[in-house]
Coordinates of N, CA and C in Angstrom, one line a residue:
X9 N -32.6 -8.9 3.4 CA -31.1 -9.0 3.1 C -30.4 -7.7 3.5
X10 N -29.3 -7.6 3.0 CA -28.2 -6.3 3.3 C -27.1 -6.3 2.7
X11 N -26.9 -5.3 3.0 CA -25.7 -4.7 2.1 C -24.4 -4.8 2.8
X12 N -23.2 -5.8 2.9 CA -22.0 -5.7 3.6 C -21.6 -4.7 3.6
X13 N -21.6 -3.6 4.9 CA -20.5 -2.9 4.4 C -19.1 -2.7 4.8
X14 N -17.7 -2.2 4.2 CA -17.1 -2.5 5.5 C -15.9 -1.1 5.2
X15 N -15.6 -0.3 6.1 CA -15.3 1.0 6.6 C -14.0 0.8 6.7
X16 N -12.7 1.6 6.0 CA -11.3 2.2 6.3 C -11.2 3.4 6.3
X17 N -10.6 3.7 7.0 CA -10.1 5.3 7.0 C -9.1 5.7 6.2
X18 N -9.0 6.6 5.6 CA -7.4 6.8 4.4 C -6.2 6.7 5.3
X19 N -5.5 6.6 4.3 CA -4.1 6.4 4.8 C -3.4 7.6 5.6
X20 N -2.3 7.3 6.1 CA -1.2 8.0 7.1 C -0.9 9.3 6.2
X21 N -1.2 10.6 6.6 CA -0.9 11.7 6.1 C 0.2 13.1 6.2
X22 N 1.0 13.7 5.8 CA 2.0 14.0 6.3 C 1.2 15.1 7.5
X23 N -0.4 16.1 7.5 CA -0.8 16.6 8.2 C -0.8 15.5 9.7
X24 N -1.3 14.1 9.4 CA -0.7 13.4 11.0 C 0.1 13.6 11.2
X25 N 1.1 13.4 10.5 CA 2.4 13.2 11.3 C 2.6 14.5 12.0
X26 N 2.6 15.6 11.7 CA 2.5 17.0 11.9 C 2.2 17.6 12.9
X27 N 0.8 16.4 13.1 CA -0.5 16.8 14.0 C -1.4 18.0 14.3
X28 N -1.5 17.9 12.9 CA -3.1 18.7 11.8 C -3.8 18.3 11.8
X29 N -5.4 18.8 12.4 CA -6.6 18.6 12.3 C -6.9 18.5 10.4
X30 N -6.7 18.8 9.4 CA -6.9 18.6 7.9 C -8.5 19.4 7.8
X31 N -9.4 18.4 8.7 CA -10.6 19.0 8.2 C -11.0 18.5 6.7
X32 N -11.8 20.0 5.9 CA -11.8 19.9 4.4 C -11.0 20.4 3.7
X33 N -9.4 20.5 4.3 CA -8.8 20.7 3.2 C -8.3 19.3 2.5
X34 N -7.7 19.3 1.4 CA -7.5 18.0 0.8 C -6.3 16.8 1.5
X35 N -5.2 17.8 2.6 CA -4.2 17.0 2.7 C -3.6 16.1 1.7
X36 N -1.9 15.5 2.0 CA -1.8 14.2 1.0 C -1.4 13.3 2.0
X37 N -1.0 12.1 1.5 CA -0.4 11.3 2.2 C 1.3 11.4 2.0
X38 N 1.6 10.8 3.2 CA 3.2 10.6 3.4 C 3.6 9.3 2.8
X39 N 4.8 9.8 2.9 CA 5.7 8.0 2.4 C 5.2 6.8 3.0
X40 N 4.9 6.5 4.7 CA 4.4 5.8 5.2 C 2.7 5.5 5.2
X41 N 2.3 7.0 4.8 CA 0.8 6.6 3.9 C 0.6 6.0 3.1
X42 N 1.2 6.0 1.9 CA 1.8 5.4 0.3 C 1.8 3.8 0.6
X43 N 2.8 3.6 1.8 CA 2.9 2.1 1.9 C 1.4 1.6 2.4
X44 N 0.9 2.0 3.7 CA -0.2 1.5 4.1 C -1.4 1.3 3.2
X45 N -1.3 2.6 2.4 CA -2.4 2.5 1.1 C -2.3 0.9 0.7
X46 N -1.3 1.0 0.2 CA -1.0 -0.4 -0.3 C -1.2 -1.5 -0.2
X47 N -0.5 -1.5 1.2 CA -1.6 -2.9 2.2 C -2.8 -3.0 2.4
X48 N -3.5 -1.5 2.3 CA -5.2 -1.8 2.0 C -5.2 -2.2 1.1
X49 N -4.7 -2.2 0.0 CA -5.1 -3.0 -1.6 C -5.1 -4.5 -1.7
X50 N -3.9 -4.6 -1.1 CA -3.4 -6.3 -0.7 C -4.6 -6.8 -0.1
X51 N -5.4 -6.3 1.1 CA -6.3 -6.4 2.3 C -7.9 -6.9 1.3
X52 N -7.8 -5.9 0.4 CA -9.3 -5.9 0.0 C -9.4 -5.9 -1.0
X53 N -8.5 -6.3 -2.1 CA -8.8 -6.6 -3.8 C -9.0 -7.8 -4.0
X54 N -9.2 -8.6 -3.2 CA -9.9 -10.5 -3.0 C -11.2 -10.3 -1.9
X55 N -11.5 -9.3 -1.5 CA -12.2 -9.5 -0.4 C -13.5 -9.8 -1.0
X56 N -14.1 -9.5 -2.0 CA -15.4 -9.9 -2.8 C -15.7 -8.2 -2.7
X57 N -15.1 -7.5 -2.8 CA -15.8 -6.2 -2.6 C -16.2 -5.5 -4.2
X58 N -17.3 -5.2 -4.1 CA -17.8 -5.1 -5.5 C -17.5 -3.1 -6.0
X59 N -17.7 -2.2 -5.0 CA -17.7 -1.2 -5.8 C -16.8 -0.2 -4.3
X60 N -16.6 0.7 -4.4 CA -15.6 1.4 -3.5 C -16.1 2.9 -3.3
X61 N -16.2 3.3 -2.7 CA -17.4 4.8 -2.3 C -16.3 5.3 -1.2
X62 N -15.7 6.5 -1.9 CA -14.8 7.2 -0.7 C -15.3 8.8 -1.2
X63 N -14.4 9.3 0.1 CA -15.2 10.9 0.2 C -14.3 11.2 -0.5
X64 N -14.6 12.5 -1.4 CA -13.7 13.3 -2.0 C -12.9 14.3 -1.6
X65 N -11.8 13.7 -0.3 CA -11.0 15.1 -0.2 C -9.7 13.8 -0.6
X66 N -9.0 15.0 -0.9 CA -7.8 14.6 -2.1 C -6.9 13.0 -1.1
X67 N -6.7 13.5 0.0 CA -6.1 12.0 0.9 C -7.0 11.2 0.9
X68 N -7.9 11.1 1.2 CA -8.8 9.8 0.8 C -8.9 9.0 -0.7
X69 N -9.0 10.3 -1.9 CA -8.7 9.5 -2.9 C -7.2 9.2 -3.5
X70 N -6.4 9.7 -2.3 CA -5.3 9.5 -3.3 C -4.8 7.6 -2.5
X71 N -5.8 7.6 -1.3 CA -5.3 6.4 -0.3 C -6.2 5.6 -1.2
X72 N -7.5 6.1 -2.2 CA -7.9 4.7 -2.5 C -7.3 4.4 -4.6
X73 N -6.5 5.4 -5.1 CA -6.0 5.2 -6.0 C -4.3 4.3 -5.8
X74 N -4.2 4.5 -5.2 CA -3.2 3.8 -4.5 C -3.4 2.2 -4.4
X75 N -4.5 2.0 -3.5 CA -4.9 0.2 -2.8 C -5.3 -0.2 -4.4
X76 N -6.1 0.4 -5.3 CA -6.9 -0.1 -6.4 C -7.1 0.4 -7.7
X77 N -5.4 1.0 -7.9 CA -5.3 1.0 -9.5 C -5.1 -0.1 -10.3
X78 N -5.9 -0.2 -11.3 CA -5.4 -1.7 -11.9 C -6.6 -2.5 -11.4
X79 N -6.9 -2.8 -10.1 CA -8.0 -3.9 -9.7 C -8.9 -4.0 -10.7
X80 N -9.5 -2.7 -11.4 CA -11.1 -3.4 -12.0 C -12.0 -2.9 -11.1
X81 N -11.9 -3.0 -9.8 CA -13.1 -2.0 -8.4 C -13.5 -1.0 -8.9
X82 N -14.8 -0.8 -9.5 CA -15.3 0.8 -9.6 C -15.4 1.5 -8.3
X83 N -15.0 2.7 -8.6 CA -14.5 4.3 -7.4 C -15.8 5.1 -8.1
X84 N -16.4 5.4 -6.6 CA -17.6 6.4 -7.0 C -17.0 7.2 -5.7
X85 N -16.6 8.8 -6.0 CA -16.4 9.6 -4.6 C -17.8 10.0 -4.2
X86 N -17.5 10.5 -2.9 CA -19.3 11.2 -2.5 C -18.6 11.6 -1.3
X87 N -19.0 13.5 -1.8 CA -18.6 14.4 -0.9 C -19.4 14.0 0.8
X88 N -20.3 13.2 0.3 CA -20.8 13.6 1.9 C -20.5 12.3 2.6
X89 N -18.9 11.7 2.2 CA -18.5 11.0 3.0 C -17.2 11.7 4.1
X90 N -17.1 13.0 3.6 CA -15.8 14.0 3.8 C -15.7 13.7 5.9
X91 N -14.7 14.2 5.8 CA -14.5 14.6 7.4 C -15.3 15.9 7.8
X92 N -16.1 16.0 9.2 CA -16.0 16.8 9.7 C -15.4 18.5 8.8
X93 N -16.2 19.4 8.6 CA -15.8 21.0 8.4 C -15.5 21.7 9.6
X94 N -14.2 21.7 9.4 CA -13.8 22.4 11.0 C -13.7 24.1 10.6
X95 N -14.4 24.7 9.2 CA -14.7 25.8 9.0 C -13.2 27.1 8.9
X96 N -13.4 28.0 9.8 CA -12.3 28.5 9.9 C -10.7 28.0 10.7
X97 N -11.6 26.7 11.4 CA -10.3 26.1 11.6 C -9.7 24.6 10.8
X98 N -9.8 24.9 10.2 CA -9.4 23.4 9.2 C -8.0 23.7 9.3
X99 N -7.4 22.9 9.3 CA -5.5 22.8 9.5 C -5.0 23.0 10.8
X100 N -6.0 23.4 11.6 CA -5.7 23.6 13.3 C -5.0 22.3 14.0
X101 N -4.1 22.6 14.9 CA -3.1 22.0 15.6 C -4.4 20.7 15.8
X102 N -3.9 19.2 16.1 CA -5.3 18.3 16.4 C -5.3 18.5 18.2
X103 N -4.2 19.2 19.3 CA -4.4 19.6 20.3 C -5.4 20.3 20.8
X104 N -6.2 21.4 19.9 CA -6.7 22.6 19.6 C -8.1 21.6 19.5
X105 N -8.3 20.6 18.3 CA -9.2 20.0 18.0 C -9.5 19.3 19.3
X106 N -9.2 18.7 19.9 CA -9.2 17.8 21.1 C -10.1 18.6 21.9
X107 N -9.7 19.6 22.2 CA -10.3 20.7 23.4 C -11.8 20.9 23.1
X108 N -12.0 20.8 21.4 CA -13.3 21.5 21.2 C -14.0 20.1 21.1
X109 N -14.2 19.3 20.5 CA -14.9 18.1 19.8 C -16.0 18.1 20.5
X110 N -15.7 18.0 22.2 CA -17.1 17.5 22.5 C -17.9 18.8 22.9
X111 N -17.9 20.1 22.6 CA -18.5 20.9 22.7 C -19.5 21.6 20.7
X112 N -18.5 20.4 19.9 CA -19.3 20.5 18.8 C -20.2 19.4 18.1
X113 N -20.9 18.4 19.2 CA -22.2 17.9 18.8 C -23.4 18.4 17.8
X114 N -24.1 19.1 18.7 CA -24.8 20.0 17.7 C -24.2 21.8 17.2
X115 N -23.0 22.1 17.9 CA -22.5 23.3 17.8 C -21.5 23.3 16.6
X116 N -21.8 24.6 15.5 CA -20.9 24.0 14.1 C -19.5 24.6 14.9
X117 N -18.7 23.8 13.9 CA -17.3 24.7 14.3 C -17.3 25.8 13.4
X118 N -16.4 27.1 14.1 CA -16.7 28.4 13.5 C -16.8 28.5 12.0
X119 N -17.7 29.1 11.1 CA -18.0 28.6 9.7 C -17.8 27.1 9.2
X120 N -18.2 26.0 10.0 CA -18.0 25.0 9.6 C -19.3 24.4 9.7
X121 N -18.8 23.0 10.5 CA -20.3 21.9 11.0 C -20.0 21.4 11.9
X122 N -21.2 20.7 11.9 CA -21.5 20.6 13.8 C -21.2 18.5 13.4
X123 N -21.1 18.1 14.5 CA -20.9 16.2 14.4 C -21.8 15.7 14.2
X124 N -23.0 16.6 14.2 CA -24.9 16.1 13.9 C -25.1 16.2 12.4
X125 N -24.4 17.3 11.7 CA -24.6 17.4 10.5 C -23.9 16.4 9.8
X126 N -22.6 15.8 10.3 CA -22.3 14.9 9.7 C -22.9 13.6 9.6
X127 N -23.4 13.1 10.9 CA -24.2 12.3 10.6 C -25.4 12.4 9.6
X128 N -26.3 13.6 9.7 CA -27.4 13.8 9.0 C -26.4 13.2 7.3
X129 N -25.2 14.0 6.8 CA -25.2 13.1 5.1 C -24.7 12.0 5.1
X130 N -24.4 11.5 6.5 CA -23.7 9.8 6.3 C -25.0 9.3 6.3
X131 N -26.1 9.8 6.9 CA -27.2 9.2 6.9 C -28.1 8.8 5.8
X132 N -27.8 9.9 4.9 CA -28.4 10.0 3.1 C -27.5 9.8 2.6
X133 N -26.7 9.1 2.7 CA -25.3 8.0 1.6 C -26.0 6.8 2.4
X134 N -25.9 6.5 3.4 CA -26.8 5.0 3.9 C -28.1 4.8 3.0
X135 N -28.7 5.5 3.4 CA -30.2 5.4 2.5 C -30.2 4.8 0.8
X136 N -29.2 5.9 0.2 CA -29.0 5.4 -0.7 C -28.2 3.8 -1.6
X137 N -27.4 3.8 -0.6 CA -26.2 2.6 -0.2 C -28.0 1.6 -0.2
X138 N -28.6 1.6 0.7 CA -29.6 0.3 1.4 C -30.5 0.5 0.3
X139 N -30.6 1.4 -0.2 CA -32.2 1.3 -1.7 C -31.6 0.5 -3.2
X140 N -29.7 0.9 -3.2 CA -29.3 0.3 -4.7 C -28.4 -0.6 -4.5
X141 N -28.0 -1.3 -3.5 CA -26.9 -2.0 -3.2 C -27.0 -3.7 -2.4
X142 N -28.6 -3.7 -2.4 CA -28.5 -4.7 -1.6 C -28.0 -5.8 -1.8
X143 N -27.2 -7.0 -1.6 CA -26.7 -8.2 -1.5 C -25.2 -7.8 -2.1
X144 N -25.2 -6.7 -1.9 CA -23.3 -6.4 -2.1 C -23.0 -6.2 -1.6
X145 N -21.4 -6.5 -1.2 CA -20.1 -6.0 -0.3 C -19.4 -4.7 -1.0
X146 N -19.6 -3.8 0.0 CA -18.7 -2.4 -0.3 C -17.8 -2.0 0.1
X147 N -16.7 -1.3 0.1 CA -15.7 -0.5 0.8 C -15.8 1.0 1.0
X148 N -16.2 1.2 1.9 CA -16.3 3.1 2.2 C -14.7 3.4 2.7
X149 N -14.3 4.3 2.2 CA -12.9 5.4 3.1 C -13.2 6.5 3.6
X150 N -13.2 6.6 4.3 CA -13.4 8.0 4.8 C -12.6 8.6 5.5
X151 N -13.2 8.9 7.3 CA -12.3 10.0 7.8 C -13.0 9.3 9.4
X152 N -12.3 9.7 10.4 CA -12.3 9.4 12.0 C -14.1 10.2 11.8
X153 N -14.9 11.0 11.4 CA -16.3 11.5 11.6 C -16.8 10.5 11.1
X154 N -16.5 10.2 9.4 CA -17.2 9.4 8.6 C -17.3 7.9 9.8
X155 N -16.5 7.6 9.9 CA -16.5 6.3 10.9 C -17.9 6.2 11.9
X156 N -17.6 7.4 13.3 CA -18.5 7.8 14.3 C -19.9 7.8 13.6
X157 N -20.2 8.6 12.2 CA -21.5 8.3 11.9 C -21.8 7.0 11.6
X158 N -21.2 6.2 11.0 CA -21.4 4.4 10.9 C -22.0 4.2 12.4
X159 N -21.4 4.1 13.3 CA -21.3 3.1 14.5 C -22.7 4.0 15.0
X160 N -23.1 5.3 15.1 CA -23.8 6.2 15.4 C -25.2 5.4 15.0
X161 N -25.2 5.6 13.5 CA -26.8 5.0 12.7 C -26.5 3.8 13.1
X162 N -25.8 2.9 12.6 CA -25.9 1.0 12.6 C -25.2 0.4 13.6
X163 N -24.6 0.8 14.9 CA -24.6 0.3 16.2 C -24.9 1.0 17.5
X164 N -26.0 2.3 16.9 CA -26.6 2.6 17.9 C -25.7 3.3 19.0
X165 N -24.1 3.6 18.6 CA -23.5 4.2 19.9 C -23.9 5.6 19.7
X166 N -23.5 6.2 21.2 CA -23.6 7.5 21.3 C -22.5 8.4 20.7
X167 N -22.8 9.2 20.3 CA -22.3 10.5 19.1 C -21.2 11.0 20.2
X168 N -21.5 11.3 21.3 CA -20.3 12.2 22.2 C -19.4 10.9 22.9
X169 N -19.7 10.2 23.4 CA -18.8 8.8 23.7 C -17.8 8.4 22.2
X170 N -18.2 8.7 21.1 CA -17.3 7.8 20.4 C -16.5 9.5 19.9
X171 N -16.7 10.8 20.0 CA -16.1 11.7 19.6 C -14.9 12.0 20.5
X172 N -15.0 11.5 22.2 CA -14.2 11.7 22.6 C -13.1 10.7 23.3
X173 N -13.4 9.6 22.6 CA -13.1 8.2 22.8 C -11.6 7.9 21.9
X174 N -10.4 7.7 22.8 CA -9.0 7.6 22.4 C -9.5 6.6 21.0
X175 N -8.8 7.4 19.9 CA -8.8 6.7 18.8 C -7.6 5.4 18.9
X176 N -8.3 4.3 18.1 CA -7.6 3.1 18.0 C -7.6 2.3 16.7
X177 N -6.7 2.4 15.8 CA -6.7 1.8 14.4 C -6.9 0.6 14.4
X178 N -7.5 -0.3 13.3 CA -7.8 -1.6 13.3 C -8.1 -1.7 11.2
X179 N -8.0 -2.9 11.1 CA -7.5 -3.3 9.7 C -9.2 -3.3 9.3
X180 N -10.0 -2.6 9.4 CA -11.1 -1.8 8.6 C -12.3 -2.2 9.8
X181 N -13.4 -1.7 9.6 CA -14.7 -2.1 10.1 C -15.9 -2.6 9.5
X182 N -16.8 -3.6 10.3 CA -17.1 -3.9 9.2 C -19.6 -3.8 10.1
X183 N -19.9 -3.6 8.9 CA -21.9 -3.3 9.3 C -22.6 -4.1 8.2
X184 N -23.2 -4.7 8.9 CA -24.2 -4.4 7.9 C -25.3 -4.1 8.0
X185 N -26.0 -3.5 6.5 CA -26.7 -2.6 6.4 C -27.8 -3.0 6.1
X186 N -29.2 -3.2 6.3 CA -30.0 -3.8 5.9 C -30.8 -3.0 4.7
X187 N -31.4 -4.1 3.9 CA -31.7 -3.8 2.8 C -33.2 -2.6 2.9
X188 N -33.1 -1.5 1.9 CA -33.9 -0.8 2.5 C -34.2 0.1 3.5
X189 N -32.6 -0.2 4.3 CA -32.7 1.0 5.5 C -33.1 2.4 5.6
X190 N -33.8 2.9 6.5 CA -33.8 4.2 6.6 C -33.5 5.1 8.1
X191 N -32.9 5.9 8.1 CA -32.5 6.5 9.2 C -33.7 6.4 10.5
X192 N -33.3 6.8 11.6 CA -34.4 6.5 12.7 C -35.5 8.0 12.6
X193 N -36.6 7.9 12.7 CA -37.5 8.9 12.6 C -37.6 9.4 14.4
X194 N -38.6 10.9 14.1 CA -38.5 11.3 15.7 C -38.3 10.5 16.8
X195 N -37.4 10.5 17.8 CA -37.5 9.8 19.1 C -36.8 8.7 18.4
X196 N -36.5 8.4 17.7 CA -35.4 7.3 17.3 C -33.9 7.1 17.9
X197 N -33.6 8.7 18.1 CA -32.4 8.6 18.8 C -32.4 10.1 19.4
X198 N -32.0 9.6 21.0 CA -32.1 11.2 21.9 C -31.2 11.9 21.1
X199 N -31.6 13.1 21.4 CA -30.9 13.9 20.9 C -30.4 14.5 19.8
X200 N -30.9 13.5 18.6 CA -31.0 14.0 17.1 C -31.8 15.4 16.6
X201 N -31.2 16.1 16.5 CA -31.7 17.0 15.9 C -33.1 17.0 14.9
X202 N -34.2 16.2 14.6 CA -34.9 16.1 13.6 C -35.6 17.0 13.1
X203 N -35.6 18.4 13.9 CA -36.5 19.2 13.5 C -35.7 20.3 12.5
X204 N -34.4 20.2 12.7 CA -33.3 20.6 11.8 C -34.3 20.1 10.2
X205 N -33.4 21.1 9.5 CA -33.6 20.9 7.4 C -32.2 20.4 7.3
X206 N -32.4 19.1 6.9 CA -31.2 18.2 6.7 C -30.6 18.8 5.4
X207 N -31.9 18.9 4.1 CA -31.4 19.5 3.0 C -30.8 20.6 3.2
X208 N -31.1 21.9 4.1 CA -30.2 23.0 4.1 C -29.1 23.0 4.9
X209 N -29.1 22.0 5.8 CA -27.6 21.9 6.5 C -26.7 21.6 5.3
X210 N -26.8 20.6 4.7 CA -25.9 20.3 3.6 C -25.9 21.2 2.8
X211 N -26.4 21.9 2.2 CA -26.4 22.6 1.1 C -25.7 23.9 1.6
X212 N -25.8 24.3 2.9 CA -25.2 25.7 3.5 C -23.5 25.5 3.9
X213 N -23.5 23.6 3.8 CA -22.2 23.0 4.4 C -21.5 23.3 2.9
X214 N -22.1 22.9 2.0 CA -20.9 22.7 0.6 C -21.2 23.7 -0.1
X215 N -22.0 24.6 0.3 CA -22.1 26.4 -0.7 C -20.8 27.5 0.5
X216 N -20.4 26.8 1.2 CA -19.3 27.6 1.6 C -18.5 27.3 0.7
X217 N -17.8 26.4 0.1 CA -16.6 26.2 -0.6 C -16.3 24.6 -0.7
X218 N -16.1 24.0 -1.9 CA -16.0 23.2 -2.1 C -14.4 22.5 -1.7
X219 N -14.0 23.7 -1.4 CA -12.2 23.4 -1.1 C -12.0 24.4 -0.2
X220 N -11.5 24.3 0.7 CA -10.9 25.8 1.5 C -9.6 25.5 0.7
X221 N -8.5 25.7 0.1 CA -7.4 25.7 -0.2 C -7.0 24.0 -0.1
X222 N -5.7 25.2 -0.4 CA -5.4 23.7 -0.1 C -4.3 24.1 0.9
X223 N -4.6 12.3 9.5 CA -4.4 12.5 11.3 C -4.1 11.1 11.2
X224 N 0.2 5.1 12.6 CA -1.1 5.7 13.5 C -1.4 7.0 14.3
X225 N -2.5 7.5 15.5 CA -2.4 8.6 15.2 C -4.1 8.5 15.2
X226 N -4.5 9.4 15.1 CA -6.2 9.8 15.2 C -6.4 10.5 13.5
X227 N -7.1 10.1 12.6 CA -6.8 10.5 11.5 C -8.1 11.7 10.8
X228 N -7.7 12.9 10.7 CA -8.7 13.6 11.0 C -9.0 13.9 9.3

């Protein structure tokens, strides 16, 4: 069996409009965020979707209190659905971001993370998602990284093709996940870092700061 899952990104934020990288800081949404929140709610409060799993930076839950106050949908956040740690550059121009992306695969961004580490905790929220969820439909929100790890683990695309790949919005995405999944072991996928400590990447990623302070469009 498997677990439906199916992928939005938060809503329109006034850092996009701006054209701010956001990163981990919380960002909010804009007026025109506010509305599209909303049409996700319209979109997916009939969809059969049983529970709602978004990252905890403040635009993502404010796009999913928005679509599904009132529904009844249980919201579980989970930090390691966040965007990308652009470290010392969180809030950077997204021109700035552009330049670097494909040079930070395995390379963190300055006090940040690298697009491998992201994968590595989308990978242990999958794991978990496939061991307690099977024959449900879920909704993840996340962020333009959170996405790239989906398509990365469960369609097999490559990590630098989809980082530097013109973003294109679409009314959510949808995987499924098979019941019991587990990430690919050595030689599973070129280039994976596996000899990396997945537990200390994360742990060195969120003992920086849980907040540094306080991206249609490419939504970062």
């Amino acid at each position: 069996m498997a677990v439906a899952t199916v992928f939005e990104t938060h809503s329109l934020t006034t850092d996009n409009e701006a054209g701010l990288a956001t990163g981990w800081l919380d960002g909010r949404l804009s007026e025109r965020g506010r509305v599209l929140a909303a049409e996700l709610g319209r979109r997916r409060r009939n969809d059969g979707i049983s529970t709602v799993f978004t990252s905890d930076l403040g635009r993502a839950v404010q796009t999913v209190a928005v679509a599904f106050d009132g529904s009844g949908i249980s919201v579980h956040l989970d930090a390691r659905l966040r965007e990308c740690d652009y470290g010392a550059w969180n809030g950077m121009p997204v021109s700035h971001l552009e330049r670097e992306r494909a040079q930070r695969i395995s390379r963190p961004f300055p006090d940040g993370e690298s697009y491998l580490q992201v994968v590595d905790r989308v990978a242990e929220f999958l794991e978990e998602l496939a061991r307690d969820r099977d024959r449900a439909r879920v909704l993840v929100v996340g962020h333009s990284a959170t996405r790239w790890a989906l398509d990365h683990l469960l369609a097999g695309a490559a990590l630098h093709d989809l980082v530097v790949a013109p973003f294109a919005w679409q009314e959510g995405w949808s995987y499924a996940l098979p019941a019991g999944w587990r990430r690919p072991g050595p030689g599973g996928r070129p280039g994976y870092p596996w000899e990396l400590d997945r537990r200390s990447l994360w742990r060195n990623a969120t003992t920086r700061g849980h907040r540094r302070g306080h991206a249609p469009g490419r939504w970062w």
